[in-house]
Amino acid sequence: MKGTVGINAYIFQVCVAFMLVVNSYGEIWYQPEQVHLSATGNPTEMIVTWSTFNDTESQVQFGVTAAKSTSSGSSTKFVDGGPEKHTQFIHRVKLTKLKPGTKYVYRCGSKKGWSMLFFFKAVENRADWSPRFAIYGDMGNENAQSLARLQRGTQDGTLDVILHVGDFGYDLDTNNGHVGDEFMRQIEPVAAYVPYMTCAGNHESAYNFSNYKNRFTMPLYGDNQNLWYSWNINSAHIISFSTEVYFFGDVSNETKTNQFKWLEADLMEANKPERRAQYPWIITMGHRPMYCSDSDRDDCTKQRSLVRSALEDMFYKYGVDLELWAHEHNYERLWPVYKEKVYNGSKEAPYTNPKAPVHIITGSAGCKERHDLFLFSKPWDAFRSIDYGYSVMQIRNKTHLTWEQVSDDQSGKVIDKFTLIKDRHGPEAWL
């Protein structure tokens, strides 16, 4: 028996060595990998993104019962900024004319190599649909503790969308981008089944955020290289933006100004009466929080927070309901807060018709930097935990949104939950 195991191990090693040698001559590696989905805001569309290490055609075969239809797209060459100049080709295909709520099977690639068969459910277009979002930030290639539970939730159909609020892989550029490849392979069992929507974090900063900008395909891709975008789902308008424009010198003032102008224009459009009636929930996601009570010296611990100074007034002015953050490696739920003052709806029902936005920090998915500890509680603190885990948000309807924090340390136990109730949305809700 031991001899058989030894022979099998030897054969495996020879095969791996052969693949590496062949790859060094550029003969293979047309095989798709790192497959992931993203939504566009149109329930009849879905974007499929993947990588190969030699360029080839970009095709997706898909269908309801079998992958019979074919859609084509294009690829872009991505060269990592490290000394190895690790090169790959990012393929993108937009599927259109999907039937909302219908389950599809698909594979991606070309005649030179196809992925395994995956499946996804097209975004629903029903008013009574209550989508469930898994939300987290700060998930690393090492110690990605929450990943197995997320995989089960996406493939079982209990999660509809992932919102990853910055910091991927720790870091995507490490080892000439090979850690980025490993991380994208790790999340494939999640991201190939539901839309995987993202925003940039501080750990994406290398080479002017090039790994983040190139590896993902968010709405408006190409106009701003994934740094900011918005999309609609059910009764929510979700805005993703970069907090990192305030912290890195290689981000130009023009980029910072352009994002601010775009944010304000997007919020103005979202607050038009007909738009707010259709998408009453406005939810933002950015990596570094405005508020926190951590023991470190991050921006959110400072009275003159850069993020807060830049954005708090604008988000309040346009009636943002919920602000999602990460960066701190823990979970922290805040009372409704504006300018460091709590504005609960009432003592008995603080999240019923609150008079300020609600902030949630959910950065405990698991990474090699482990946990961030808390300092003394702040007046705006409602609940805190350093358990590894992730959040689940469900948009029930136009007035009710539920929130749960799942502890992976406690085998999936819900350790925190609340319901946000808004009879009115928009800046008039603060009156």
Coordinates of C-alpha atoms in Angstrom, one line a residue:
M1 CA 0.0 0.0 0.0
K2 CA 2.8 2.4 0.9
G3 CA 4.5 1.6 -2.3
T4 CA 1.4 2.4 -4.3
V5 CA 1.0 5.8 -2.5
G6 CA 4.7 6.5 -3.2
I7 CA 4.3 5.8 -6.9
N8 CA 1.1 7.9 -7.1
A9 CA 2.9 10.8 -5.4
Y10 CA 5.9 10.4 -7.8
I11 CA 3.6 10.4 -10.8
F12 CA 1.8 13.6 -9.5
Q13 CA 5.2 15.3 -9.0
V14 CA 6.3 14.4 -12.5
C15 CA 3.0 15.7 -14.0
V16 CA 3.3 19.0 -12.1
A17 CA 7.0 19.4 -13.2
F18 CA 6.0 18.7 -16.8
M19 CA 3.2 21.3 -16.7
L20 CA 5.6 23.9 -15.3
V21 CA 8.2 23.1 -18.0
V22 CA 5.6 23.2 -20.8
N23 CA 4.2 26.5 -19.4
S24 CA 7.7 28.0 -19.4
Y25 CA 7.7 27.6 -23.2
G26 CA 4.3 29.2 -23.5
E27 CA 2.7 26.0 -24.8
I28 CA -0.3 25.7 -22.5
W29 CA -2.4 27.6 -19.8
Y30 CA -5.3 28.4 -22.0
Q31 CA -7.3 26.8 -19.2
P32 CA -9.7 29.3 -17.5
E33 CA -9.4 30.0 -13.8
Q34 CA -10.4 32.6 -11.2
V35 CA -14.0 32.6 -12.5
H36 CA -16.3 35.2 -10.9
L37 CA -19.5 37.0 -11.6
S38 CA -20.7 40.6 -11.3
A39 CA -24.0 42.3 -11.6
T40 CA -24.7 45.4 -13.7
G41 CA -27.9 46.6 -12.1
N42 CA -29.9 45.2 -15.0
P43 CA -31.6 41.9 -14.0
T44 CA -31.4 40.5 -17.5
E45 CA -27.5 40.8 -17.5
M46 CA -24.6 39.1 -15.8
I47 CA -20.9 39.6 -16.3
V48 CA -18.5 36.6 -16.3
T49 CA -14.8 37.3 -15.7
W50 CA -11.9 34.9 -15.7
S51 CA -8.1 34.6 -16.3
T52 CA -5.9 32.6 -18.6
F53 CA -2.1 32.8 -18.9
N54 CA -2.1 32.7 -22.7
D55 CA -4.5 34.8 -24.7
T56 CA -7.3 33.1 -26.5
E57 CA -11.0 33.7 -27.3
S58 CA -13.4 34.8 -24.6
Q59 CA -16.6 32.8 -24.7
V60 CA -19.3 31.7 -22.3
Q61 CA -21.6 28.8 -23.1
F62 CA -24.8 28.9 -21.0
G63 CA -28.4 27.8 -20.8
V64 CA -31.2 26.8 -18.5
T65 CA -30.8 23.0 -18.7
A66 CA -27.5 22.8 -20.7
A67 CA -24.8 25.2 -21.8
K68 CA -26.1 25.5 -25.4
S69 CA -26.0 29.3 -26.2
T70 CA -22.7 31.1 -26.7
S71 CA -21.8 34.7 -25.9
S72 CA -18.5 36.3 -26.8
G73 CA -16.5 39.0 -25.2
S74 CA -12.9 40.2 -25.1
S75 CA -9.7 40.0 -23.0
T76 CA -7.2 42.5 -21.7
K77 CA -3.5 41.9 -21.0
F78 CA -2.6 42.5 -17.3
V79 CA 1.1 42.7 -16.3
D80 CA 1.7 42.8 -12.6
G81 CA 4.1 45.6 -11.5
G82 CA 6.6 43.4 -9.7
P83 CA 10.0 42.5 -11.1
E84 CA 8.8 39.2 -12.6
K85 CA 6.2 41.1 -14.7
H86 CA 3.8 38.2 -14.2
T87 CA 1.4 38.3 -17.1
Q88 CA -2.2 37.1 -17.6
F89 CA -5.2 37.8 -19.7
I90 CA -8.5 38.9 -18.1
H91 CA -11.5 37.8 -20.0
R92 CA -14.9 39.5 -19.8
V93 CA -18.2 38.4 -21.3
K94 CA -21.6 40.1 -20.6
L95 CA -24.5 37.8 -20.8
T96 CA -27.7 39.5 -21.9
K97 CA -31.4 38.7 -22.4
L98 CA -31.4 36.6 -19.2
K99 CA -34.8 35.8 -17.7
P100 CA -34.9 37.3 -14.2
G101 CA -34.9 34.7 -11.4
T102 CA -34.0 31.9 -13.8
K103 CA -31.2 29.5 -12.9
Y104 CA -28.5 29.0 -15.6
V105 CA -25.6 26.7 -16.0
Y106 CA -22.5 28.0 -17.7
R107 CA -18.9 27.4 -18.6
C108 CA -16.3 29.9 -19.8
G109 CA -13.2 29.6 -22.0
S110 CA -12.6 28.7 -25.7
K111 CA -12.0 25.7 -27.9
K112 CA -8.5 25.6 -26.3
G113 CA -9.9 25.0 -22.8
W114 CA -13.1 25.3 -20.8
S115 CA -13.8 25.8 -17.2
M116 CA -15.9 23.4 -15.2
L117 CA -19.7 23.8 -15.3
F118 CA -21.0 26.4 -12.9
F119 CA -24.4 27.8 -12.2
F120 CA -26.0 31.1 -11.2
K121 CA -29.5 32.5 -10.8
A122 CA -30.3 35.7 -12.7
V123 CA -31.2 38.6 -10.5
E124 CA -34.9 38.7 -9.6
N125 CA -37.1 41.5 -10.9
R126 CA -40.1 41.0 -8.5
A127 CA -41.2 43.5 -5.9
D128 CA -41.7 40.8 -3.3
W129 CA -38.2 39.4 -3.7
S130 CA -36.0 39.8 -0.6
P131 CA -32.4 39.5 -1.6
R132 CA -29.8 38.3 1.0
F133 CA -26.3 39.8 0.9
A134 CA -23.2 38.4 2.6
I135 CA -21.1 41.4 3.5
Y136 CA -17.5 41.5 4.8
G137 CA -14.1 43.0 4.2
D138 CA -10.5 42.0 5.0
M139 CA -10.4 38.5 3.7
G140 CA -6.9 37.1 3.1
N141 CA -5.4 34.3 1.2
E142 CA -4.1 33.1 4.5
N143 CA -6.6 32.5 7.4
A144 CA -9.7 33.1 5.2
Q145 CA -11.8 31.5 8.0
S146 CA -15.3 32.5 6.8
L147 CA -14.8 31.2 3.3
A148 CA -16.2 27.6 3.7
R149 CA -19.4 28.8 5.3
L150 CA -19.8 31.4 2.5
Q151 CA -19.2 28.7 -0.1
R152 CA -22.0 26.6 1.3
G153 CA -24.4 29.6 1.5
T154 CA -23.8 30.7 -2.1
Q155 CA -24.1 27.2 -3.6
D156 CA -27.1 26.3 -1.5
G157 CA -28.9 29.4 -2.6
T158 CA -29.3 31.0 0.8
L159 CA -27.1 34.0 -0.3
D160 CA -27.8 36.0 -3.4
V161 CA -24.9 38.6 -3.6
I162 CA -21.5 39.1 -2.0
L163 CA -20.4 42.6 -1.0
H164 CA -16.6 42.5 -0.3
V165 CA -15.8 45.8 1.3
G166 CA -12.1 46.1 0.4
D167 CA -8.8 44.3 1.2
F168 CA -8.3 41.1 -0.8
G169 CA -5.8 38.3 -0.4
Y170 CA -3.3 40.3 1.7
D171 CA -2.1 41.2 -0.9
L172 CA -3.1 40.7 -4.5
D173 CA 0.3 41.9 -5.6
T174 CA 2.4 39.7 -3.3
N175 CA 5.0 37.4 -4.9
N176 CA 4.6 39.2 -8.2
G177 CA 0.8 38.8 -8.2
H178 CA 0.8 35.0 -7.6
V179 CA -0.9 35.5 -4.2
G180 CA -3.6 37.4 -6.1
D181 CA -4.0 34.4 -8.4
E182 CA -4.3 32.1 -5.4
F183 CA -6.9 34.3 -3.7
M184 CA -9.0 34.6 -6.9
R185 CA -8.9 30.8 -7.1
Q186 CA -9.9 30.5 -3.5
I187 CA -13.0 32.7 -3.9
E188 CA -14.1 31.0 -7.1
P189 CA -16.3 28.5 -5.2
V190 CA -18.2 31.6 -4.0
A191 CA -17.8 34.2 -6.7
A192 CA -18.6 31.9 -9.7
Y193 CA -22.1 31.3 -8.3
V194 CA -23.4 34.8 -7.2
P195 CA -22.4 38.4 -8.1
Y196 CA -19.2 39.3 -6.2
M197 CA -19.3 43.1 -5.8
T198 CA -16.3 45.0 -4.5
C199 CA -14.6 48.2 -3.5
A200 CA -10.9 49.0 -3.1
G201 CA -9.1 48.9 0.2
N202 CA -5.7 50.0 1.4
H203 CA -4.2 46.6 0.7
E204 CA -4.9 47.0 -3.0
S205 CA -2.7 50.2 -3.2
A206 CA 0.4 48.6 -4.9
Y207 CA 1.2 49.9 -8.4
N208 CA -1.6 52.4 -8.2
F209 CA -4.2 49.7 -7.3
S210 CA -3.5 47.9 -10.6
N211 CA -4.3 44.3 -9.4
Y212 CA -7.7 45.5 -8.1
K213 CA -8.5 47.6 -11.1
N214 CA -7.6 44.8 -13.5
R215 CA -8.9 41.7 -11.8
F216 CA -12.6 42.7 -11.2
T217 CA -15.3 44.0 -13.5
M218 CA -17.7 46.3 -11.8
P219 CA -20.5 48.5 -13.4
L220 CA -18.9 51.4 -15.2
Y221 CA -15.8 49.4 -15.7
G222 CA -13.4 51.3 -18.0
D223 CA -14.6 54.7 -17.0
N224 CA -13.1 54.7 -13.5
Q225 CA -11.4 51.3 -13.4
N226 CA -13.6 49.9 -10.6
L227 CA -12.9 52.7 -8.1
W228 CA -16.4 53.9 -7.9
Y229 CA -19.8 52.8 -9.3
S230 CA -23.4 52.3 -8.3
W231 CA -26.1 49.8 -9.2
N232 CA -29.7 48.9 -8.4
I233 CA -31.1 45.7 -7.0
N234 CA -34.6 45.2 -5.7
S235 CA -35.5 48.4 -3.8
A236 CA -31.9 49.5 -3.1
H237 CA -29.4 51.8 -4.8
I238 CA -25.9 50.6 -3.8
I239 CA -22.9 52.9 -4.1
S240 CA -19.3 51.7 -4.0
F241 CA -16.5 54.2 -3.7
S242 CA -12.8 54.4 -2.7
T243 CA -11.8 55.8 0.7
E244 CA -8.2 55.3 -0.4
V245 CA -8.1 58.5 -2.5
Y246 CA -7.6 60.3 0.8
F247 CA -4.6 58.3 1.9
F248 CA -2.2 57.6 -0.9
G249 CA 0.0 60.1 -2.6
D250 CA 0.1 58.4 -6.0
V251 CA -3.7 59.0 -6.2
S252 CA -4.0 62.3 -7.9
N253 CA -6.1 65.2 -6.7
E254 CA -7.9 64.9 -9.9
T255 CA -9.0 61.4 -9.1
K256 CA -10.1 62.5 -5.6
T257 CA -12.1 65.4 -7.1
N258 CA -13.6 63.3 -9.8
Q259 CA -14.9 60.7 -7.3
F260 CA -16.4 63.4 -5.1
K261 CA -18.2 65.0 -8.1
W262 CA -19.4 61.6 -9.3
L263 CA -20.7 60.7 -5.8
E264 CA -22.6 64.0 -5.5
A265 CA -24.1 63.6 -9.0
D266 CA -25.1 60.0 -8.3
L267 CA -26.7 60.9 -5.0
M268 CA -28.6 63.8 -6.6
E269 CA -29.9 61.5 -9.3
A270 CA -30.8 58.8 -6.7
N271 CA -32.8 61.4 -4.7
K272 CA -35.1 62.4 -7.6
P273 CA -38.6 61.6 -6.4
E274 CA -39.3 59.0 -9.1
R275 CA -35.9 57.3 -8.4
R276 CA -36.2 57.3 -4.6
A277 CA -39.7 55.9 -4.9
Q278 CA -38.4 53.0 -6.9
Y279 CA -35.1 52.5 -5.0
P280 CA -35.8 54.0 -1.5
W281 CA -32.8 52.4 0.2
I282 CA -29.5 54.1 -0.5
I283 CA -26.6 52.0 0.8
T284 CA -22.9 53.0 0.5
M285 CA -19.8 50.8 0.8
G286 CA -16.3 52.1 1.4
H287 CA -13.3 50.5 3.0
R288 CA -12.2 52.8 5.9
P289 CA -14.9 53.8 8.3
M290 CA -15.8 57.2 9.6
Y291 CA -16.2 56.0 13.2
C292 CA -14.7 53.2 15.2
S293 CA -13.6 52.4 18.8
D294 CA -10.5 50.4 18.1
S295 CA -7.3 50.4 20.1
D296 CA -5.2 51.3 17.0
R297 CA -4.6 54.8 15.6
D298 CA -6.5 54.4 12.4
D299 CA -8.3 57.3 10.8
C300 CA -11.6 56.4 12.3
T301 CA -10.2 56.8 15.8
K302 CA -9.4 60.5 15.2
Q303 CA -11.6 63.4 15.9
R304 CA -10.6 64.9 12.5
S305 CA -11.1 61.8 10.5
L306 CA -10.2 62.3 6.8
V307 CA -13.1 60.1 5.6
R308 CA -15.6 61.7 7.9
S309 CA -14.5 65.2 7.0
A310 CA -14.8 64.5 3.3
L311 CA -18.0 62.6 3.1
E312 CA -20.2 62.7 6.3
D313 CA -22.0 65.9 5.4
M314 CA -22.7 64.8 1.9
F315 CA -24.1 61.4 2.9
Y316 CA -26.3 63.1 5.5
K317 CA -27.5 65.8 3.0
Y318 CA -28.7 63.2 0.6
G319 CA -30.3 60.8 3.1
V320 CA -28.0 57.8 2.9
D321 CA -29.7 55.1 5.0
L322 CA -26.9 52.6 5.7
E323 CA -23.1 53.0 5.4
L324 CA -21.0 49.8 5.2
W325 CA -17.3 49.7 6.2
A326 CA -14.5 47.3 6.9
H327 CA -10.7 47.9 7.5
E328 CA -11.0 47.1 11.2
H329 CA -10.6 43.4 11.8
N330 CA -13.7 43.1 13.9
Y331 CA -17.5 43.8 13.9
E332 CA -19.0 47.0 15.2
R333 CA -22.6 48.1 15.0
L334 CA -23.2 51.8 15.6
W335 CA -26.3 53.7 16.7
P336 CA -27.5 56.1 14.1
V337 CA -24.9 58.9 14.2
Y338 CA -24.1 62.2 12.7
K339 CA -21.2 64.5 13.8
E340 CA -20.5 62.2 16.7
K341 CA -24.0 62.6 18.1
V342 CA -26.5 59.7 18.4
Y343 CA -29.8 60.2 16.7
N344 CA -31.8 57.1 17.6
G345 CA -35.4 56.8 16.5
S346 CA -36.5 56.4 20.1
K347 CA -35.2 54.7 23.2
E348 CA -37.4 51.7 22.7
A349 CA -36.8 51.4 18.9
P350 CA -33.5 53.1 18.0
Y351 CA -33.5 51.8 14.4
T352 CA -37.1 52.7 13.7
N353 CA -37.1 56.0 11.7
P354 CA -33.7 57.1 13.0
K355 CA -32.6 60.7 12.4
A356 CA -29.2 59.9 11.0
P357 CA -27.4 57.2 8.9
V358 CA -26.6 53.8 10.4
H359 CA -22.9 52.6 10.2
I360 CA -21.7 49.0 10.3
I361 CA -18.1 47.9 10.3
T362 CA -17.7 44.3 9.2
G363 CA -14.0 43.4 8.6
S364 CA -13.7 40.1 10.4
A365 CA -13.8 37.6 7.5
G366 CA -10.3 36.4 8.4
C367 CA -6.8 37.3 7.3
K368 CA -3.2 36.8 8.4
E369 CA -3.2 40.0 10.4
R370 CA -5.8 38.4 12.8
H371 CA -8.0 40.6 15.0
D372 CA -8.1 44.3 15.9
L373 CA -8.9 44.9 19.5
F374 CA -11.4 47.4 20.9
L375 CA -10.6 50.3 23.3
F376 CA -13.2 52.0 25.5
S377 CA -16.7 52.1 24.2
K378 CA -17.9 55.3 22.4
P379 CA -21.3 56.9 22.8
W380 CA -22.3 55.6 19.4
D381 CA -21.4 51.9 20.1
A382 CA -24.3 49.5 20.1
F383 CA -22.5 46.1 19.7
R384 CA -18.9 44.9 19.2
S385 CA -17.3 41.5 18.6
I386 CA -13.9 40.2 17.5
D387 CA -15.3 36.8 16.4
Y388 CA -14.4 35.8 12.8
G389 CA -17.4 36.0 10.7
Y390 CA -19.5 38.0 8.2
S391 CA -22.7 39.9 8.0
V392 CA -26.0 39.0 6.3
M393 CA -28.3 41.8 5.1
Q394 CA -31.7 41.1 3.8
I395 CA -33.8 43.8 2.1
R396 CA -37.3 42.8 3.1
N397 CA -39.2 45.5 1.3
K398 CA -39.1 49.3 0.8
T399 CA -39.4 50.0 4.6
H400 CA -37.8 47.1 6.3
L401 CA -34.2 45.8 6.2
T402 CA -32.8 43.1 8.5
W403 CA -29.2 42.6 9.6
E404 CA -27.4 39.6 11.2
Q405 CA -23.8 39.0 12.2
V406 CA -22.7 35.4 11.8
S407 CA -19.9 34.1 13.9
D408 CA -17.7 31.5 12.3
D409 CA -16.0 31.0 15.6
Q410 CA -19.3 29.9 17.0
S411 CA -20.3 27.5 14.1
G412 CA -22.5 30.0 12.3
K413 CA -24.4 31.3 15.3
V414 CA -26.1 34.7 14.8
I415 CA -24.5 36.9 17.5
D416 CA -26.1 40.2 16.6
K417 CA -29.2 41.3 14.7
F418 CA -31.5 44.3 14.3
T419 CA -34.1 45.6 11.9
L420 CA -33.8 49.0 10.3
I421 CA -37.3 50.4 9.6
K422 CA -37.8 53.6 7.5
D423 CA -41.2 54.8 6.8
R424 CA -39.6 57.7 5.0
H425 CA -36.3 57.8 3.0
G426 CA -34.3 60.8 1.9
P427 CA -33.1 63.9 3.8
E428 CA -36.6 64.6 4.9
A429 CA -36.4 61.5 7.1
W430 CA -34.0 63.3 9.4
L431 CA -36.6 66.0 10.2

